[in-house]
Amino acid sequence: MARILIVEDEARIASFVAKGLGAEGHRTTVVGDGPSGLDEALSGDHDLVILDIGLPGLDGFEVLDQLRSQGSRIPVIVLTARDSVTDTVSALDNGADDYVPKPFRFAELLARVRLRLRQASRGDGEGASDALEAGGVRLDLRTRRASVAGREIDLSAREFTLAEIFMRNAGQVLSREQLLDHAWGLDFDPGSNVVDVYVGYLRKKLGADAITTVRGMGYRFGV
Ligand code: CA
């Protein structure tokens, strides 16, 4: 059980996140503006903060900046609709530990929350390297940057998510349904060929041999 502060002005998203975390056994507090978020985050009553960027009063970047300049090291996961590399990097430079682009699936957020809580409890949240590496491909899970053979490549948020799923399960065959469920969510039409299209994009960027088609079963990353 962790005490999690949710700073989010959209009631629908705040309640979705609070319900989900509550069902996982966490205790949540929700506030809807920047100044209250900062006060709560500094109160010492919370183990982790989920912080929206677009907030009334102070935006998420300002909240983070003040939080860190006042010496707080509480883990912060930023929710951002602006999932460009620039915004992500600036959130991380401002002291966020991680970020989740909106719209997100709850499972994605929960995975980030678990990772941050685990690191915080081990005390290695600072400077921990969260990277996946296989077959010359490297994904930095903190900055969401990717490289192939040391050369940085540009992946969209969706391509990155898909690459992450493949690399976490390197050597295993993943069905289209599994990939669709993990990277797009269940609300996506299962008859869609979006997985095949994105595997094509990834092959162009990671190398044609990075992902093997296993006839009648799905796809496999690596050997
Ligand atoms: Ca907002």
Tab-separated table of N, CA and C in Angstrom, residues 48-53 61 64 75-93 95-105 108-113 115-116 130 140-146 154-161 164:
chain	number	residue	atom	x	y	z
A	48	LEU	N	4.148	9.137	-3.457
A	48	LEU	CA	4.354	9.323	-4.894
A	48	LEU	C	3.315	10.321	-5.391
A	49	VAL	N	3.694	11.080	-6.418
A	49	VAL	CA	2.770	12.070	-6.994
A	49	VAL	C	2.533	11.751	-8.461
A	50	ILE	N	1.264	11.770	-8.857
A	50	ILE	CA	0.913	11.714	-10.275
A	50	ILE	C	0.464	13.125	-10.637
A	51	LEU	N	1.207	13.745	-11.543
A	51	LEU	CA	1.055	15.178	-11.766
A	51	LEU	C	0.689	15.503	-13.205
A	52	ASP	N	-0.461	16.141	-13.384
A	52	ASP	CA	-0.861	16.616	-14.708
A	52	ASP	C	-0.035	17.865	-15.040
A	53	ILE	N	0.153	18.145	-16.332
A	53	ILE	CA	0.886	19.360	-16.715
A	53	ILE	C	-0.047	20.570	-16.818
A	61	PHE	N	4.813	21.851	-14.649
A	61	PHE	CA	6.251	22.148	-14.679
A	61	PHE	C	6.641	23.046	-13.498
A	64	LEU	N	6.564	21.076	-10.240
A	64	LEU	CA	7.763	20.241	-10.139
A	64	LEU	C	8.976	21.068	-9.752
A	75	PRO	N	8.918	10.747	-5.558
A	75	PRO	CA	8.796	10.340	-6.965
A	75	PRO	C	7.588	11.014	-7.627
A	76	VAL	N	7.809	11.530	-8.823
A	76	VAL	CA	6.735	12.210	-9.562
A	76	VAL	C	6.602	11.586	-10.947
A	77	ILE	N	5.378	11.198	-11.264
A	77	ILE	CA	5.075	10.727	-12.620
A	77	ILE	C	4.195	11.797	-13.268
A	78	VAL	N	4.650	12.317	-14.379
A	78	VAL	CA	3.932	13.391	-15.055
A	78	VAL	C	2.973	12.813	-16.097
A	79	LEU	N	1.754	13.348	-16.096
A	79	LEU	CA	0.796	13.002	-17.149
A	79	LEU	C	0.809	14.148	-18.143
A	80	THR	N	1.069	13.844	-19.387
A	80	THR	CA	1.077	14.939	-20.341
A	80	THR	C	0.378	14.592	-21.627
A	81	ALA	N	-0.455	15.515	-22.094
A	81	ALA	CA	-1.083	15.349	-23.398
A	81	ALA	C	-0.065	15.716	-24.462
A	82	ARG	N	0.909	16.529	-24.054
A	82	ARG	CA	1.904	17.005	-25.008
A	82	ARG	C	3.063	16.030	-25.029
A	83	ASP	N	2.891	14.966	-25.805
A	83	ASP	CA	3.872	13.885	-25.697
A	83	ASP	C	5.031	14.053	-26.681
A	84	SER	N	5.346	15.282	-26.993
A	84	SER	CA	6.512	15.495	-27.843
A	84	SER	C	7.775	15.264	-27.016
A	85	VAL	N	8.844	14.974	-27.699
A	85	VAL	CA	10.125	14.719	-27.029
A	85	VAL	C	10.531	15.942	-26.195
A	86	THR	N	10.324	17.131	-26.738
A	86	THR	CA	10.721	18.352	-26.040
A	86	THR	C	10.053	18.471	-24.676
A	87	ASP	N	8.732	18.250	-24.639
A	87	ASP	CA	8.023	18.373	-23.369
A	87	ASP	C	8.444	17.297	-22.382
A	88	THR	N	8.672	16.112	-22.908
A	88	THR	CA	9.090	15.015	-22.052
A	88	THR	C	10.429	15.318	-21.425
A	89	VAL	N	11.361	15.721	-22.268
A	89	VAL	CA	12.706	16.001	-21.783
A	89	VAL	C	12.645	17.153	-20.780
A	90	SER	N	11.819	18.160	-21.065
A	90	SER	CA	11.779	19.274	-20.119
A	90	SER	C	11.131	18.848	-18.803
A	91	ALA	N	10.152	17.942	-18.847
A	91	ALA	CA	9.565	17.430	-17.592
A	91	ALA	C	10.627	16.667	-16.801
A	92	LEU	N	11.407	15.855	-17.504
A	92	LEU	CA	12.419	15.054	-16.813
A	92	LEU	C	13.549	15.944	-16.297
A	93	ASP	N	13.895	16.959	-17.079
A	93	ASP	CA	14.909	17.914	-16.620
A	93	ASP	C	14.420	18.680	-15.401
A	95	GLY	N	12.762	17.517	-13.073
A	95	GLY	CA	12.764	16.686	-11.878
A	95	GLY	C	11.687	15.628	-11.830
A	96	ALA	N	10.989	15.392	-12.960
A	96	ALA	CA	10.022	14.284	-12.973
A	96	ALA	C	10.806	12.984	-13.091
A	97	ASP	N	10.281	11.921	-12.492
A	97	ASP	CA	10.951	10.632	-12.573
A	97	ASP	C	10.506	9.857	-13.792
A	98	ASP	N	9.337	10.196	-14.269
A	98	ASP	CA	8.775	9.423	-15.370
A	98	ASP	C	7.612	10.212	-15.936
A	99	TYR	N	7.145	9.800	-17.096
A	99	TYR	CA	5.960	10.449	-17.623
A	99	TYR	C	5.115	9.444	-18.386
A	100	VAL	N	3.820	9.732	-18.454
A	100	VAL	CA	2.885	8.891	-19.200
A	100	VAL	C	2.089	9.825	-20.117
A	101	PRO	N	2.172	9.605	-21.424
A	101	PRO	CA	1.423	10.481	-22.330
A	101	PRO	C	-0.071	10.158	-22.313
A	102	LYS	N	-0.888	11.205	-22.361
A	102	LYS	CA	-2.339	11.024	-22.456
A	102	LYS	C	-2.710	10.901	-23.933
A	103	PRO	N	-3.698	10.127	-24.323
A	103	PRO	CA	-4.458	9.252	-23.435
A	103	PRO	C	-3.646	7.997	-23.099
A	104	PHE	N	-3.864	7.458	-21.900
A	104	PHE	CA	-3.100	6.287	-21.489
A	104	PHE	C	-4.058	5.200	-21.019
A	105	ARG	N	-3.561	3.983	-21.024
A	105	ARG	CA	-4.317	2.882	-20.437
A	105	ARG	C	-3.913	2.818	-18.971
A	108	GLU	N	-0.776	0.914	-18.156
A	108	GLU	CA	0.484	1.612	-18.439
A	108	GLU	C	0.906	2.472	-17.239
A	109	LEU	N	-0.067	3.211	-16.735
A	109	LEU	CA	0.219	4.073	-15.588
A	109	LEU	C	0.616	3.218	-14.384
A	110	LEU	N	-0.127	2.142	-14.169
A	110	LEU	CA	0.144	1.289	-13.013
A	110	LEU	C	1.558	0.709	-13.078
A	111	ALA	N	1.983	0.326	-14.286
A	111	ALA	CA	3.336	-0.217	-14.445
A	111	ALA	C	4.377	0.831	-14.016
A	112	ARG	N	4.140	2.095	-14.389
A	112	ARG	CA	5.060	3.177	-14.019
A	112	ARG	C	5.039	3.393	-12.505
A	113	VAL	N	3.835	3.365	-11.934
A	113	VAL	CA	3.693	3.579	-10.480
A	113	VAL	C	4.460	2.493	-9.730
A	115	LEU	N	6.952	0.630	-10.756
A	115	LEU	CA	8.395	0.790	-10.956
A	115	LEU	C	8.955	1.880	-10.038
A	116	ARG	N	8.256	3.023	-9.988
A	116	ARG	CA	8.741	4.148	-9.169
A	116	ARG	C	8.693	3.823	-7.684
A	130	ASP	N	17.112	3.056	-16.420
A	130	ASP	CA	15.981	2.236	-16.843
A	130	ASP	C	16.067	2.105	-18.332
A	140	ASP	N	15.722	3.952	-23.784
A	140	ASP	CA	15.837	4.599	-22.487
A	140	ASP	C	14.423	4.892	-21.997
A	141	LEU	N	13.998	4.181	-20.952
A	141	LEU	CA	12.601	4.263	-20.519
A	141	LEU	C	12.312	5.564	-19.781
A	142	ARG	N	13.363	6.225	-19.346
A	142	ARG	CA	13.174	7.497	-18.646
A	142	ARG	C	12.944	8.641	-19.628
A	143	THR	N	13.824	8.748	-20.590
A	143	THR	CA	13.714	9.868	-21.532
A	143	THR	C	12.926	9.477	-22.776
A	144	ARG	N	12.611	8.166	-22.893
A	144	ARG	CA	11.897	7.670	-24.071
A	144	ARG	C	12.687	7.915	-25.349
A	145	ARG	N	13.988	7.839	-25.232
A	145	ARG	CA	14.805	7.934	-26.428
A	145	ARG	C	15.232	6.544	-26.848
A	146	ALA	N	15.421	6.385	-28.139
A	146	ALA	CA	15.796	5.081	-28.669
A	146	ALA	C	17.028	5.225	-29.539
A	154	ASP	N	14.276	8.245	-34.092
A	154	ASP	CA	13.079	8.943	-33.641
A	154	ASP	C	11.899	7.980	-33.679
A	155	LEU	N	11.357	7.648	-32.505
A	155	LEU	CA	10.173	6.782	-32.458
A	155	LEU	C	8.997	7.599	-31.943
A	156	SER	N	7.822	7.397	-32.538
A	156	SER	CA	6.616	8.025	-31.995
A	156	SER	C	6.292	7.345	-30.663
A	157	ALA	N	5.386	7.948	-29.887
A	157	ALA	CA	5.024	7.363	-28.590
A	157	ALA	C	4.521	5.932	-28.763
A	158	ARG	N	3.727	5.705	-29.798
A	158	ARG	CA	3.157	4.366	-30.009
A	158	ARG	C	4.238	3.380	-30.439
A	159	GLU	N	5.113	3.819	-31.313
A	159	GLU	CA	6.214	2.945	-31.748
A	159	GLU	C	7.089	2.580	-30.551
A	160	PHE	N	7.319	3.542	-29.683
A	160	PHE	CA	8.151	3.287	-28.510
A	160	PHE	C	7.494	2.242	-27.620
A	161	THR	N	6.184	2.411	-27.384
A	161	THR	CA	5.453	1.453	-26.543
A	161	THR	C	5.538	0.052	-27.133
A	164	GLU	N	8.968	-1.336	-26.734
A	164	GLU	CA	9.190	-1.716	-25.336
A	164	GLU	C	8.575	-3.088	-25.047
